[in-house]
Coordinates of C-alpha atoms in Angstrom, one line a residue:
X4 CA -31.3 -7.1 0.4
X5 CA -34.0 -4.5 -0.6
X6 CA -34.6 -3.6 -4.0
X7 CA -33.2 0.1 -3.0
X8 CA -30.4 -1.4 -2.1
X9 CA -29.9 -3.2 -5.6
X10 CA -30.6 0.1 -6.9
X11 CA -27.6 1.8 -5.7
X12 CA -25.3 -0.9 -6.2
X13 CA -26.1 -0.5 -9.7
X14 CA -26.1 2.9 -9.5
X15 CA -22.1 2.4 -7.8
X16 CA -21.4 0.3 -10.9
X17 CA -21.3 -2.8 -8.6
X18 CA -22.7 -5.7 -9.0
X19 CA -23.9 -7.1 -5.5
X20 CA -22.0 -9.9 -5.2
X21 CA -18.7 -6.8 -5.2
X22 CA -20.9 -5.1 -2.9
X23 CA -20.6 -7.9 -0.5
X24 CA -16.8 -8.6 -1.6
X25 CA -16.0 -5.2 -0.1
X26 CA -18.6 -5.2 2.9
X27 CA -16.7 -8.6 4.5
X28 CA -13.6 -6.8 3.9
X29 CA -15.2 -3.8 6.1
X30 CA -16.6 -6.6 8.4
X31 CA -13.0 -8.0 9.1
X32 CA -11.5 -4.7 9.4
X33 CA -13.4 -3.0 12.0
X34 CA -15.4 -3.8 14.7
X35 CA -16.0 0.0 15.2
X36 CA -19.4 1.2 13.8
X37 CA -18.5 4.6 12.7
X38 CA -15.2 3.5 11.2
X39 CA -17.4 1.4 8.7
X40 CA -18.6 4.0 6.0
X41 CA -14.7 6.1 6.3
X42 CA -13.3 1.8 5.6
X43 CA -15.6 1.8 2.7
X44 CA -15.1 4.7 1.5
X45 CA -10.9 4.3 1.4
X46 CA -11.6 0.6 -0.2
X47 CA -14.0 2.3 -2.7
X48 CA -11.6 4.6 -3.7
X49 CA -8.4 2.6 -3.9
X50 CA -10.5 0.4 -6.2
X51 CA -12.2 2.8 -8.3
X52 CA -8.5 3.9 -9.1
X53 CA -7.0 0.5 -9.5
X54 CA -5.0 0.3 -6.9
X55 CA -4.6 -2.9 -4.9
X56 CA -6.8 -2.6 -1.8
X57 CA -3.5 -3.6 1.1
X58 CA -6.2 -5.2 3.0
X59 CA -5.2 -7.6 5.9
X60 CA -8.1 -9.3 6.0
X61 CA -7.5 -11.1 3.2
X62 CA -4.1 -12.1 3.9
X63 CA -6.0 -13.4 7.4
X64 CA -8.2 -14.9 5.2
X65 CA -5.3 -17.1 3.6
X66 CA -3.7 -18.1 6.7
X67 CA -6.1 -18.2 9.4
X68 CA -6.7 -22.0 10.7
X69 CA -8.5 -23.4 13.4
X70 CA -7.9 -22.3 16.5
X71 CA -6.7 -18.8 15.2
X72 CA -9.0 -17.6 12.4
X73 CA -8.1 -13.9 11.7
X74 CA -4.0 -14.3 12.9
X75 CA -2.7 -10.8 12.3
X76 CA -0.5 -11.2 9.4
X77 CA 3.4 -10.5 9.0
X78 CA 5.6 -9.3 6.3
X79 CA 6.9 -12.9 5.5
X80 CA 2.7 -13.9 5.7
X81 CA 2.5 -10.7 3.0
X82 CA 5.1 -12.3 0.7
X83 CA 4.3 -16.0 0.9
X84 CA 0.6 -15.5 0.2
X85 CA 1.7 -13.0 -2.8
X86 CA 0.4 -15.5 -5.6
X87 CA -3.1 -16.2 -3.8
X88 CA -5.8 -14.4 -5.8
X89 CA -7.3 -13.7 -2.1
X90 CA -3.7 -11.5 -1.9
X91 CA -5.3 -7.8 -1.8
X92 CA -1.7 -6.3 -1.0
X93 CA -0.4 -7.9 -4.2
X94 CA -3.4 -8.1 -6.6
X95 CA -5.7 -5.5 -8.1
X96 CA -9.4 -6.2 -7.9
X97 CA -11.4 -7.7 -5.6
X98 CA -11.4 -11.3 -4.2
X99 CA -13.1 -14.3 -5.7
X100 CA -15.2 -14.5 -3.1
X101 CA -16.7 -13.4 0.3
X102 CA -13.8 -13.7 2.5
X103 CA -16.9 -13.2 5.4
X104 CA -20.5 -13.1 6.0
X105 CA -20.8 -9.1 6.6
X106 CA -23.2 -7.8 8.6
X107 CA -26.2 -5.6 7.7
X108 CA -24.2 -2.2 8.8
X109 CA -21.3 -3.4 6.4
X110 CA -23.4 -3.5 3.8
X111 CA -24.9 -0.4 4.4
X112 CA -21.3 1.3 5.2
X113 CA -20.5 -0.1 0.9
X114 CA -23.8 1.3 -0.2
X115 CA -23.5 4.5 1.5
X116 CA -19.7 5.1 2.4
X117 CA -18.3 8.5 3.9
X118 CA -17.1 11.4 1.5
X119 CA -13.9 11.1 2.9
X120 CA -10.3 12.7 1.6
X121 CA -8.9 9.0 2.9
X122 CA -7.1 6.4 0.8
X123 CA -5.1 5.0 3.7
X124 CA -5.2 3.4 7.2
X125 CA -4.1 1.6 9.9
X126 CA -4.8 0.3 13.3
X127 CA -3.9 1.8 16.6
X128 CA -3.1 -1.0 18.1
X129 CA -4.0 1.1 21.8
X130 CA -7.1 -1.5 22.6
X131 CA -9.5 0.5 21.2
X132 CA -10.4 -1.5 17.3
X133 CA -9.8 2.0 16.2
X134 CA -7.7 2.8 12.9
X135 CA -6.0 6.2 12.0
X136 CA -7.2 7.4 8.4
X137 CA -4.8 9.5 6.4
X138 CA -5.0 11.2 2.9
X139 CA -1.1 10.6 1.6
X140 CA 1.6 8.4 2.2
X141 CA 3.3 11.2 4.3
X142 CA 0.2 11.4 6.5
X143 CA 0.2 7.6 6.4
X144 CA 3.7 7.2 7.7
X145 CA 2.9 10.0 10.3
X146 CA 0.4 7.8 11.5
X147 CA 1.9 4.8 11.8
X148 CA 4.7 6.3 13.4
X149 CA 2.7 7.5 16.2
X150 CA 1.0 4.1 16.7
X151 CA 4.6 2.9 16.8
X152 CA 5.1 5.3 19.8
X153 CA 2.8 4.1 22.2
X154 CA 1.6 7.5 22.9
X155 CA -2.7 7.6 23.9
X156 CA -4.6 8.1 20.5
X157 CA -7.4 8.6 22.3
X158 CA -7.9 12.3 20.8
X159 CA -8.7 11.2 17.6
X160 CA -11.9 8.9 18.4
X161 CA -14.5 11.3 16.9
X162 CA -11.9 12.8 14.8
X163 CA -13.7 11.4 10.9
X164 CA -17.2 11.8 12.5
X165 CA -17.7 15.1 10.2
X166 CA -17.0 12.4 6.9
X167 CA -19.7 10.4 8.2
X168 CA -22.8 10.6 5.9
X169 CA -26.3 11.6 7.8
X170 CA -29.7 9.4 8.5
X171 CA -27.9 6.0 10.0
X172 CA -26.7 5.6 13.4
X173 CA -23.1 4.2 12.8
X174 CA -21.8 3.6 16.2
X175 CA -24.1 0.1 15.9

């Protein structure tokens, strides 16, 4: 970690140890490269305004065992995991720790995350590792109606490219 990168942590109000909280939460999220900065960004934001981050990585955190790491979770996982601190669905903040060594882009994605209108999303579930970003609950419900359908998503692969921000290759 560079001393720039230090800089803007501080400059985020972040300590670095938060910084790489919320980067292993991108990590786990997304295995897209471009989707990294629009993740941060809606993690940023939900936590900047104290809401609880909804983030199913850590509920995969809390369950996951050997043989089947990062399970993906289910409503009953949501409620019997409610009093773990590692609960981001039912507790404001940020983990106690690292749920996940994140990667040098995830990282970067926290440091420098999109400008992005976003404060929800969720997975397509089409085979892609792509998510569906949405400003409101109504836009939210939208989209998780139409990953519910089955229909092809594929039209909305570059769709948050233009909340992307400039200088750093993002599809690594």
């Amino acid at each position: 970690v560079t001393q720039k990168m230090r800089d803007r942590a501080e400059d985020m109000n972040l300590s670095l140890y938060d910084v790489i909280k919320i980067a292993a939460l991108v990590e786990r999220e997304t295995a897209v490269g471009d989707e990294r900065p629009i993740i941060a960004d809606v993690y940023l934001d939900r936590y900047d305004q104290g809401w609880t981050l909804d983030a199913d990585p850590t509920v995969q955190y809390i369950i996951g065992e050997p043989g089947d790491w990062w399970p993906v979770p289910t409503a009953d996982d949501l409620e019997e995991t409610a009093d773990n601190s590692y609960n981001l669905y039912r507790n404001q903040g940020l983990t106690p720790t690292p749920i996940a060594n994140p990667g040098y882009y995830s990282i970067l994605a926290v440091l420098s995350p999109a400008d992005s209108p976003f404060m929800f999303f969720t997975a397509r579930l089409d085979g892609s590792d792509r998510h569906l970003f949405a400003a409101s609950n109504d836009e939210q419900s939208a989209n998780q109606a139409l990953v519910a359908s089955g229909d092809d998503m594929s039209e909305y692969d570059d769709a948050y490219i233009e909340y992307l921000p400039s200088g750093t290759d993002w599809a690594e």
